[in-house]
mmCIF file of C-alpha atoms and ligand atoms in Angstrom:
data_model
loop_
_atom_site.group_PDB
_atom_site.id
_atom_site.type_symbol
_atom_site.label_atom_id
_atom_site.label_comp_id
_atom_site.label_asym_id
_atom_site.label_seq_id
_atom_site.Cartn_x
_atom_site.Cartn_y
_atom_site.Cartn_z
ATOM 1 C CA MET A 1 56.741 143.232 126.105
ATOM 2 C CA ILE A 2 59.065 141.216 128.358
ATOM 3 C CA PRO A 3 58.296 137.512 128.775
ATOM 4 C CA ALA A 4 57.887 135.871 132.178
ATOM 5 C CA ASN A 5 60.999 134.107 133.490
ATOM 6 C CA PHE A 6 61.815 130.721 131.991
ATOM 7 C CA ASP A 7 64.602 128.158 131.885
ATOM 8 C CA TYR A 8 66.219 127.387 128.544
ATOM 9 C CA ILE A 9 67.559 123.999 127.466
ATOM 10 C CA ALA A 10 69.025 123.322 124.013
ATOM 11 C CA ALA A 11 68.307 119.670 123.167
ATOM 12 C CA LYS A 12 71.084 117.954 121.229
ATOM 13 C CA SER A 13 68.934 115.198 119.769
ATOM 14 C CA LEU A 14 65.299 114.339 119.151
ATOM 15 C CA ASP A 15 65.506 111.674 121.891
ATOM 16 C CA GLU A 16 66.774 114.246 124.379
ATOM 17 C CA ALA A 17 63.993 116.670 123.401
ATOM 18 C CA LEU A 18 61.419 113.886 123.914
ATOM 19 C CA SER A 19 62.844 113.047 127.374
ATOM 20 C CA LEU A 20 62.844 116.702 128.381
ATOM 21 C CA LEU A 21 59.249 117.057 127.222
ATOM 22 C CA ALA A 22 58.271 113.934 129.195
ATOM 23 C CA LYS A 23 60.031 115.315 132.278
ATOM 24 C CA HIS A 24 58.667 118.882 132.223
ATOM 25 C CA LYS A 25 55.257 118.088 130.674
ATOM 26 C CA ASP A 26 52.886 121.099 130.539
ATOM 27 C CA ASP A 27 55.543 123.395 132.047
ATOM 28 C CA ALA A 28 57.581 123.071 128.844
ATOM 29 C CA LYS A 29 57.254 124.457 125.317
ATOM 30 C CA LEU A 30 59.276 123.483 122.279
ATOM 31 C CA LEU A 31 61.146 126.322 120.620
ATOM 32 C CA ALA A 32 61.708 126.146 116.851
ATOM 33 C CA GLY A 33 62.180 129.466 114.997
ATOM 34 C CA GLY A 34 60.457 131.362 117.814
ATOM 35 C CA HIS A 35 58.522 133.579 115.411
ATOM 36 C CA SER A 36 55.137 132.633 116.816
ATOM 37 C CA LEU A 37 56.073 131.470 120.309
ATOM 38 C CA LEU A 38 58.254 134.411 121.372
ATOM 39 C CA PRO A 39 55.675 137.085 120.442
ATOM 40 C CA ALA A 40 53.083 135.064 122.418
ATOM 41 C CA MET A 41 55.468 134.906 125.396
ATOM 42 C CA LYS A 42 56.146 138.632 125.213
ATOM 43 C CA LEU A 43 52.404 139.272 125.327
ATOM 44 C CA ARG A 44 52.197 136.747 128.224
ATOM 45 C CA LEU A 45 49.747 134.685 126.206
ATOM 46 C CA ALA A 46 52.205 131.826 126.739
ATOM 47 C CA GLN A 47 54.217 131.492 129.957
ATOM 48 C CA PRO A 48 56.226 128.260 129.748
ATOM 49 C CA LYS A 49 58.573 127.591 132.658
ATOM 50 C CA VAL A 50 60.996 125.722 130.393
ATOM 51 C CA LEU A 51 61.874 126.273 126.739
ATOM 52 C CA ILE A 52 63.246 123.210 124.934
ATOM 53 C CA ASP A 53 65.126 124.510 121.914
ATOM 54 C CA LEU A 54 65.108 122.224 118.855
ATOM 55 C CA GLY A 55 67.496 124.523 116.973
ATOM 56 C CA LYS A 56 70.647 122.503 117.657
ATOM 57 C CA ILE A 57 69.153 119.269 116.266
ATOM 58 C CA LYS A 58 70.609 119.531 112.802
ATOM 59 C CA ASP A 59 69.117 116.266 111.502
ATOM 60 C CA LEU A 60 65.632 117.767 111.775
ATOM 61 C CA ALA A 61 66.353 120.194 108.909
ATOM 62 C CA TYR A 62 66.367 118.533 105.479
ATOM 63 C CA ILE A 63 64.559 118.339 102.157
ATOM 64 C CA LYS A 64 64.738 114.977 100.380
ATOM 65 C CA ASP A 65 63.192 113.387 97.323
ATOM 66 C CA GLU A 66 63.371 109.646 97.903
ATOM 67 C CA GLY A 67 62.034 108.058 94.726
ATOM 68 C CA GLY A 68 59.123 110.470 94.515
ATOM 69 C CA GLN A 69 58.485 110.620 98.275
ATOM 70 C CA ILE A 70 59.211 114.191 99.429
ATOM 71 C CA ARG A 71 60.375 114.483 103.037
ATOM 72 C CA ILE A 72 60.821 117.842 104.754
ATOM 73 C CA GLY A 73 62.279 117.917 108.269
ATOM 74 C CA ALA A 74 60.285 119.877 110.848
ATOM 75 C CA MET A 75 63.133 122.349 111.492
ATOM 76 C CA THR A 76 63.523 123.243 107.804
ATOM 77 C CA THR A 77 63.146 127.001 107.504
ATOM 78 C CA HIS A 78 60.746 128.751 105.157
ATOM 79 C CA PHE A 79 63.812 130.143 103.331
ATOM 80 C CA GLN A 80 65.325 126.685 102.819
ATOM 81 C CA ILE A 81 62.045 125.630 101.196
ATOM 82 C CA GLU A 82 61.847 128.831 99.119
ATOM 83 C CA THR A 83 65.318 128.152 97.678
ATOM 84 C CA SER A 84 65.194 124.357 97.398
ATOM 85 C CA ASP A 85 66.049 123.014 93.936
ATOM 86 C CA VAL A 86 64.516 119.668 94.903
ATOM 87 C CA LEU A 87 61.168 121.307 95.622
ATOM 88 C CA ARG A 88 61.269 123.684 92.660
ATOM 89 C CA ARG A 89 61.546 120.608 90.492
ATOM 90 C CA ALA A 90 59.271 118.172 92.364
ATOM 91 C CA CYS A 91 56.662 120.436 93.964
ATOM 92 C CA PRO A 92 56.983 124.153 93.060
ATOM 93 C CA LEU A 93 53.888 124.886 95.168
ATOM 94 C CA PHE A 94 56.091 124.742 98.265
ATOM 95 C CA PRO A 95 58.707 127.368 97.225
ATOM 96 C CA GLU A 96 55.854 129.542 95.938
ATOM 97 C CA THR A 97 54.065 129.297 99.290
ATOM 98 C CA ALA A 98 57.286 130.051 101.180
ATOM 99 C CA VAL A 99 58.037 133.190 99.205
ATOM 100 C CA ASN A 100 54.589 134.525 100.100
ATOM 101 C CA LEU A 101 55.186 134.079 103.818
ATOM 102 C CA GLY A 102 56.159 136.990 106.086
ATOM 103 C CA ASP A 103 59.396 138.820 105.339
ATOM 104 C CA MET A 104 63.008 137.707 104.914
ATOM 105 C CA GLN A 105 63.716 137.687 108.671
ATOM 106 C CA VAL A 106 60.675 135.531 109.374
ATOM 107 C CA ARG A 107 61.565 133.176 106.530
ATOM 108 C CA ASN A 108 65.154 132.865 107.740
ATOM 109 C CA LYS A 109 64.199 131.718 111.250
ATOM 110 C CA GLY A 110 60.664 130.328 111.060
ATOM 111 C CA THR A 111 60.194 126.634 110.344
ATOM 112 C CA ILE A 112 57.538 124.571 108.592
ATOM 113 C CA GLY A 113 57.201 122.318 111.669
ATOM 114 C CA GLY A 114 56.674 125.312 113.955
ATOM 115 C CA SER A 115 54.105 126.778 111.598
ATOM 116 C CA VAL A 116 51.957 123.662 111.278
ATOM 117 C CA ALA A 117 52.257 122.942 115.031
ATOM 118 C CA HIS A 118 51.133 126.475 115.854
ATOM 119 C CA ALA A 119 48.106 126.162 113.511
ATOM 120 C CA ASP A 120 47.455 129.862 113.132
ATOM 121 C CA PRO A 121 44.207 130.064 111.119
ATOM 122 C CA ALA A 122 45.848 132.610 108.796
ATOM 123 C CA ALA A 123 49.161 130.759 108.292
ATOM 124 C CA ASP A 124 50.225 129.842 104.762
ATOM 125 C CA TRP A 125 51.662 126.310 105.132
ATOM 126 C CA PRO A 126 48.432 124.573 106.136
ATOM 127 C CA ALA A 127 46.860 125.320 102.727
ATOM 128 C CA ALA A 128 49.829 123.811 100.881
ATOM 129 C CA VAL A 129 50.162 120.702 103.050
ATOM 130 C CA ILE A 130 46.432 119.987 102.638
ATOM 131 C CA ALA A 131 46.562 120.560 98.846
ATOM 132 C CA VAL A 132 49.301 117.930 98.385
ATOM 133 C CA SER A 133 47.665 115.530 100.904
ATOM 134 C CA ALA A 134 50.764 115.566 103.086
ATOM 135 C CA GLU A 135 51.296 113.463 106.183
ATOM 136 C CA ILE A 136 52.631 114.914 109.419
ATOM 137 C CA VAL A 137 55.014 112.520 111.142
ATOM 138 C CA ALA A 138 55.070 112.974 114.929
ATOM 139 C CA VAL A 139 57.195 111.158 117.506
ATOM 140 C CA GLY A 140 56.200 110.772 121.119
ATOM 141 C CA PRO A 141 56.567 108.551 124.160
ATOM 142 C CA ASN A 142 54.838 105.715 122.290
ATOM 143 C CA GLY A 143 56.910 105.994 119.111
ATOM 144 C CA GLU A 144 56.048 107.392 115.692
ATOM 145 C CA ARG A 145 52.573 108.412 114.509
ATOM 146 C CA VAL A 146 51.496 109.529 111.046
ATOM 147 C CA ILE A 147 48.667 112.062 110.827
ATOM 148 C CA LYS A 148 47.059 113.049 107.537
ATOM 149 C CA ALA A 149 47.073 116.821 106.986
ATOM 150 C CA ASP A 150 43.268 116.694 106.594
ATOM 151 C CA ASN A 151 42.985 115.438 110.183
ATOM 152 C CA PHE A 152 45.866 117.405 111.691
ATOM 153 C CA PHE A 153 44.275 120.866 112.001
ATOM 154 C CA VAL A 154 41.530 120.490 114.580
ATOM 155 C CA ASP A 155 40.602 124.086 115.379
ATOM 156 C CA MET A 156 42.092 127.560 115.745
ATOM 157 C CA LEU A 157 45.617 127.078 117.203
ATOM 158 C CA THR A 158 44.758 123.430 117.917
ATOM 159 C CA THR A 159 46.159 120.339 116.217
ATOM 160 C CA ALA A 160 45.907 116.576 116.571
ATOM 161 C CA LEU A 161 49.321 116.490 118.299
ATOM 162 C CA GLN A 162 49.172 114.809 121.703
ATOM 163 C CA PRO A 163 51.062 116.060 124.775
ATOM 164 C CA GLY A 164 54.675 114.897 124.601
ATOM 165 C CA GLU A 165 54.730 114.640 120.792
ATOM 166 C CA ILE A 166 57.148 116.420 118.475
ATOM 167 C CA ILE A 167 56.711 116.850 114.724
ATOM 168 C CA LYS A 168 59.611 115.146 112.969
ATOM 169 C CA GLU A 169 58.763 115.671 109.322
ATOM 170 C CA ILE A 170 56.168 116.542 106.714
ATOM 171 C CA ARG A 171 56.043 114.128 103.786
ATOM 172 C CA PHE A 172 54.016 113.605 100.632
ATOM 173 C CA ALA A 173 54.134 111.947 97.228
ATOM 174 C CA ALA A 174 55.579 114.240 94.555
ATOM 175 C CA PRO A 175 52.808 114.951 92.045
ATOM 176 C CA LYS A 176 53.278 112.996 88.812
ATOM 177 C CA GLY A 177 52.556 113.683 85.137
ATOM 178 C CA ARG A 178 51.406 116.992 83.665
ATOM 179 C CA VAL A 179 51.032 118.973 86.858
ATOM 180 C CA GLY A 180 50.335 122.650 87.520
ATOM 181 C CA GLN A 181 50.357 124.309 90.927
ATOM 182 C CA SER A 182 49.746 127.729 92.389
ATOM 183 C CA TYR A 183 49.499 129.534 95.728
ATOM 184 C CA MET A 184 47.530 132.795 95.784
ATOM 185 C CA LYS A 185 47.120 134.947 98.830
ATOM 186 C CA VAL A 186 45.483 138.182 99.940
ATOM 187 C CA ARG A 187 47.958 139.545 102.499
ATOM 188 C CA HIS A 188 46.690 141.387 105.499
ATOM 189 C CA PRO A 189 48.233 144.847 105.028
ATOM 190 C CA ALA A 190 49.480 145.048 108.627
ATOM 191 C CA SER A 191 50.543 141.501 109.547
ATOM 192 C CA GLY A 192 51.200 139.961 106.122
ATOM 193 C CA PHE A 193 49.285 136.854 107.184
ATOM 194 C CA ALA A 194 46.643 135.415 104.828
ATOM 195 C CA VAL A 195 43.232 137.052 104.828
ATOM 196 C CA VAL A 196 42.659 134.356 102.242
ATOM 197 C CA GLY A 197 45.214 131.850 100.920
ATOM 198 C CA VAL A 198 44.494 129.179 98.317
ATOM 199 C CA ALA A 199 46.906 126.384 97.347
ATOM 200 C CA VAL A 200 46.100 124.394 94.227
ATOM 201 C CA THR A 201 47.639 121.392 92.530
ATOM 202 C CA VAL A 202 46.096 119.880 89.383
ATOM 203 C CA ALA A 203 47.172 117.017 87.144
ATOM 204 C CA VAL A 204 45.853 116.710 83.583
ATOM 205 C CA ASP A 205 45.853 113.835 81.084
ATOM 206 C CA GLY A 206 47.055 113.947 77.466
ATOM 207 C CA SER A 207 43.831 115.609 76.297
ATOM 208 C CA GLY A 208 44.051 118.320 78.987
ATOM 209 C CA LYS A 209 41.300 116.878 81.183
ATOM 210 C CA CYS A 210 41.744 117.039 84.935
ATOM 211 C CA GLN A 211 42.844 113.721 86.437
ATOM 212 C CA SER A 212 43.172 114.916 90.007
ATOM 213 C CA ALA A 213 43.075 118.154 91.982
ATOM 214 C CA GLY A 214 44.025 119.249 95.482
ATOM 215 C CA VAL A 215 42.730 122.528 96.918
ATOM 216 C CA GLY A 216 43.725 123.766 100.404
ATOM 217 C CA VAL A 217 42.368 126.988 101.878
ATOM 218 C CA THR A 218 43.640 129.097 104.771
ATOM 219 C CA GLY A 219 42.591 132.385 106.365
ATOM 220 C CA VAL A 220 38.895 131.927 105.643
ATOM 221 C CA ALA A 221 37.679 129.750 108.518
ATOM 222 C CA PRO A 222 38.835 128.983 112.076
ATOM 223 C CA LYS A 223 40.919 126.152 110.661
ATOM 224 C CA PRO A 224 42.398 125.483 107.223
ATOM 225 C CA TYR A 225 40.389 123.147 105.053
ATOM 226 C CA ARG A 226 40.292 121.065 101.883
ATOM 227 C CA ALA A 227 37.665 122.096 99.324
ATOM 228 C CA PRO A 228 36.336 118.711 98.094
ATOM 229 C CA ALA A 229 33.459 120.285 96.147
ATOM 230 C CA VAL A 230 35.977 122.233 94.034
ATOM 231 C CA GLU A 231 38.136 119.143 93.513
ATOM 232 C CA SER A 232 35.265 116.950 92.320
ATOM 233 C CA GLU A 233 33.859 119.692 90.068
ATOM 234 C CA LEU A 234 37.215 119.749 88.228
ATOM 235 C CA LYS A 235 37.725 116.007 87.866
ATOM 236 C CA GLY A 236 37.401 114.634 84.339
ATOM 237 C CA LYS A 237 36.779 118.061 82.814
ATOM 238 C CA ALA A 238 38.807 120.364 80.570
ATOM 239 C CA LEU A 239 40.240 123.171 82.710
ATOM 240 C CA ASP A 240 38.643 125.956 80.705
ATOM 241 C CA GLY A 241 36.773 129.218 81.199
ATOM 242 C CA THR A 242 33.556 127.380 82.050
ATOM 243 C CA THR A 243 34.877 124.745 84.447
ATOM 244 C CA LEU A 244 37.270 126.888 86.492
ATOM 245 C CA PRO A 245 34.852 129.646 87.633
ATOM 246 C CA ALA A 246 32.139 127.051 88.314
ATOM 247 C CA ALA A 247 34.539 125.040 90.490
ATOM 248 C CA ALA A 248 35.967 128.125 92.259
ATOM 249 C CA ALA A 249 32.459 129.251 93.231
ATOM 250 C CA LEU A 250 32.205 126.123 95.415
ATOM 251 C CA VAL A 251 35.237 126.906 97.597
ATOM 252 C CA THR A 252 33.204 128.254 100.497
ATOM 253 C CA TYR A 253 30.404 125.684 100.213
ATOM 254 C CA ASP A 254 29.346 124.716 103.754
ATOM 255 C CA VAL A 255 32.063 126.923 105.322
ATOM 256 C CA ASN A 256 31.521 129.223 108.309
ATOM 257 C CA ALA A 257 33.819 132.093 107.401
ATOM 258 C CA ASN A 258 35.647 134.267 109.937
ATOM 259 C CA SER A 259 34.623 137.871 110.367
ATOM 260 C CA ASP A 260 36.862 140.585 111.808
ATOM 261 C CA LEU A 261 37.593 144.303 111.585
ATOM 262 C CA PHE A 262 39.423 143.876 108.295
ATOM 263 C CA ALA A 263 37.124 141.469 106.424
ATOM 264 C CA THR A 264 33.540 140.394 107.035
ATOM 265 C CA ALA A 265 32.589 136.765 106.465
ATOM 266 C CA ASP A 266 30.886 137.647 103.158
ATOM 267 C CA TYR A 267 33.903 139.617 101.921
ATOM 268 C CA ARG A 268 36.230 136.719 102.888
ATOM 269 C CA LYS A 269 34.035 134.268 101.001
ATOM 270 C CA HIS A 270 34.039 136.516 97.955
ATOM 271 C CA LEU A 271 37.837 136.840 98.096
ATOM 272 C CA ALA A 272 38.168 133.071 98.482
ATOM 273 C CA GLN A 273 36.144 132.481 95.319
ATOM 274 C CA VAL A 274 38.053 135.074 93.295
ATOM 275 C CA TYR A 275 41.457 133.829 94.470
ATOM 276 C CA THR A 276 40.545 130.189 93.961
ATOM 277 C CA ARG A 277 39.619 130.971 90.364
ATOM 278 C CA ARG A 278 42.912 132.824 89.858
ATOM 279 C CA ALA A 279 44.922 130.022 91.468
ATOM 280 C CA LEU A 280 43.127 127.421 89.336
ATOM 281 C CA GLU A 281 43.713 129.430 86.149
ATOM 282 C CA THR A 282 47.416 129.767 86.940
ATOM 283 C CA ALA A 283 47.779 126.093 87.858
ATOM 284 C CA ALA A 284 45.898 125.039 84.708
ATOM 285 C CA SER A 285 48.141 127.177 82.491
ATOM 286 C CA ARG A 286 51.228 125.655 84.134
ATOM 287 C CA ALA A 287 49.965 122.118 83.542
ATOM 288 C CA LYS A 288 50.032 122.598 79.753
HETATM 289 C C1 FAD B 1 56.364 139.606 111.687
HETATM 290 C C2 FAD B 1 55.864 138.211 111.401
HETATM 291 C C3 FAD B 1 55.193 137.971 110.210
HETATM 292 C C4 FAD B 1 54.735 136.690 109.920
HETATM 293 N N1 FAD B 1 54.063 136.491 108.749
HETATM 294 C C5 FAD B 1 53.594 135.250 108.464
HETATM 295 C C6 FAD B 1 52.885 135.007 107.257
HETATM 296 O O1 FAD B 1 52.677 135.887 106.412
HETATM 297 N N2 FAD B 1 52.427 133.743 107.051
HETATM 298 C C7 FAD B 1 52.629 132.722 107.942
HETATM 299 O O2 FAD B 1 52.206 131.605 107.690
HETATM 300 N N3 FAD B 1 53.327 132.924 109.079
HETATM 301 C C8 FAD B 1 53.808 134.157 109.360
HETATM 302 N N4 FAD B 1 54.499 134.356 110.528
HETATM 303 C C9 FAD B 1 54.705 133.216 111.453
HETATM 304 C C10 FAD B 1 55.955 132.449 111.058
HETATM 305 O O3 FAD B 1 55.719 131.722 109.896
HETATM 306 C C11 FAD B 1 56.429 131.475 112.142
HETATM 307 O O4 FAD B 1 57.727 131.154 111.780
HETATM 308 C C12 FAD B 1 55.670 130.184 112.266
HETATM 309 O O5 FAD B 1 54.302 130.358 112.456
HETATM 310 C C13 FAD B 1 56.122 129.407 113.502
HETATM 311 O O6 FAD B 1 57.307 128.750 113.232
HETATM 312 P P1 FAD B 1 58.502 128.829 114.219
HETATM 313 O O7 FAD B 1 59.525 127.887 113.702
HETATM 314 O O8 FAD B 1 58.909 130.234 114.405
HETATM 315 O O9 FAD B 1 57.862 128.192 115.558
HETATM 316 P P2 FAD B 1 57.902 128.671 117.073
HETATM 317 O O10 FAD B 1 57.412 130.050 117.200
HETATM 318 O O11 FAD B 1 59.229 128.359 117.669
HETATM 319 O O12 FAD B 1 56.840 127.650 117.668
HETATM 320 C C14 FAD B 1 55.468 127.783 117.380
HETATM 321 C C15 FAD B 1 54.686 126.695 118.154
HETATM 322 O O13 FAD B 1 54.929 125.420 117.603
HETATM 323 C C16 FAD B 1 55.508 124.538 118.589
HETATM 324 N N5 FAD B 1 56.512 123.748 117.859
HETATM 325 C C17 FAD B 1 57.560 124.229 117.162
HETATM 326 N N6 FAD B 1 58.213 123.227 116.536
HETATM 327 C C18 FAD B 1 57.548 122.087 116.854
HETATM 328 C C19 FAD B 1 57.726 120.706 116.506
HETATM 329 N N7 FAD B 1 58.710 120.294 115.689
HETATM 330 N N8 FAD B 1 56.844 119.796 117.008
HETATM 331 C C20 FAD B 1 55.818 120.190 117.806
HETATM 332 N N9 FAD B 1 55.605 121.473 118.177
HETATM 333 C C21 FAD B 1 56.458 122.412 117.696
HETATM 334 C C22 FAD B 1 56.080 125.461 119.646
HETATM 335 O O14 FAD B 1 56.149 124.817 120.923
HETATM 336 C C23 FAD B 1 55.082 126.599 119.634
HETATM 337 O O15 FAD B 1 53.945 126.251 120.382
HETATM 338 C C24 FAD B 1 54.964 135.622 110.843
HETATM 339 C C25 FAD B 1 55.659 135.867 112.045
HETATM 340 C C26 FAD B 1 56.111 137.135 112.321
HETATM 341 C C27 FAD B 1 56.845 137.365 113.607
#
């Protein structure tokens, strides 16, 4: 459990981190909270020759509401999100997702940027960023690039980030009107990661009918996904005991579910449907 030898450089700015990445290329890895990378290095699944630490770049850790545009810096920790008054007010789905993630030590060090960059298929953040239709802002040798969350997660542990790019922030429009949100998760009893995780945001009109819905799912398939069939089943309807189960039943439509020692594909699909219904019911009750 001892990593291979590596050099360590603490970048003082985003520009310096970009130059270091350009210089060391594939030999280098960015270090954020280290809670995914360091275990991989200890198991020798990752053997970077150079670690470029982003931890000293203080202006990468922030949570801002700029006229309804929420901006979260890549180095913002899970705990900072969990305890953010801005997010509790503007998008409570994010603190609720954070509190479900790992334990206090993980939440104190781990970052949202590191989590989405790592793209673990059982990580919690991907479900939430898909549900709110977030954008991932990356900077690289050719400047800034904005990637929609729907296009960011390409496969297991694989994202749309190009070599030399660094995630700068995650941003999205704060949901408006009568909004209800919920994150529901079945924790793996050993790791705490999501066997199934469902993030839901719904907005209703004055008569209680669904104006818009966002549903992001993690843990079920090799990559997190949006559930468009659920979203369109809800639209324009009262969020009642008929609509919600019918919509939740569609969450695994056309999905190839993962199967492992803990949960078969069929069991995962069943859990996804049950937890989508529960998350929808909770979100609907909060939208009242
Ligand atoms: C015991 C334990 C339990 C956990 N439980 C959960 C859980 O229940 N749910 C869950 O979702 N996660 C869980 N995690 C993972 C945790 O959330 C990590 O913090 C997270 O996945 C990675 O974030 P990090 O900041 O630690 O990134 P690091 O480990 O430092 O980096 C991860 C990867 O992302 C890259 N990277 C980091 N920052 C950037 C950036 N800004 N731009 C581009 N690339 C970047 C790194 O080079 C590396 O490849 C757990 C971890 C542990 C150790």
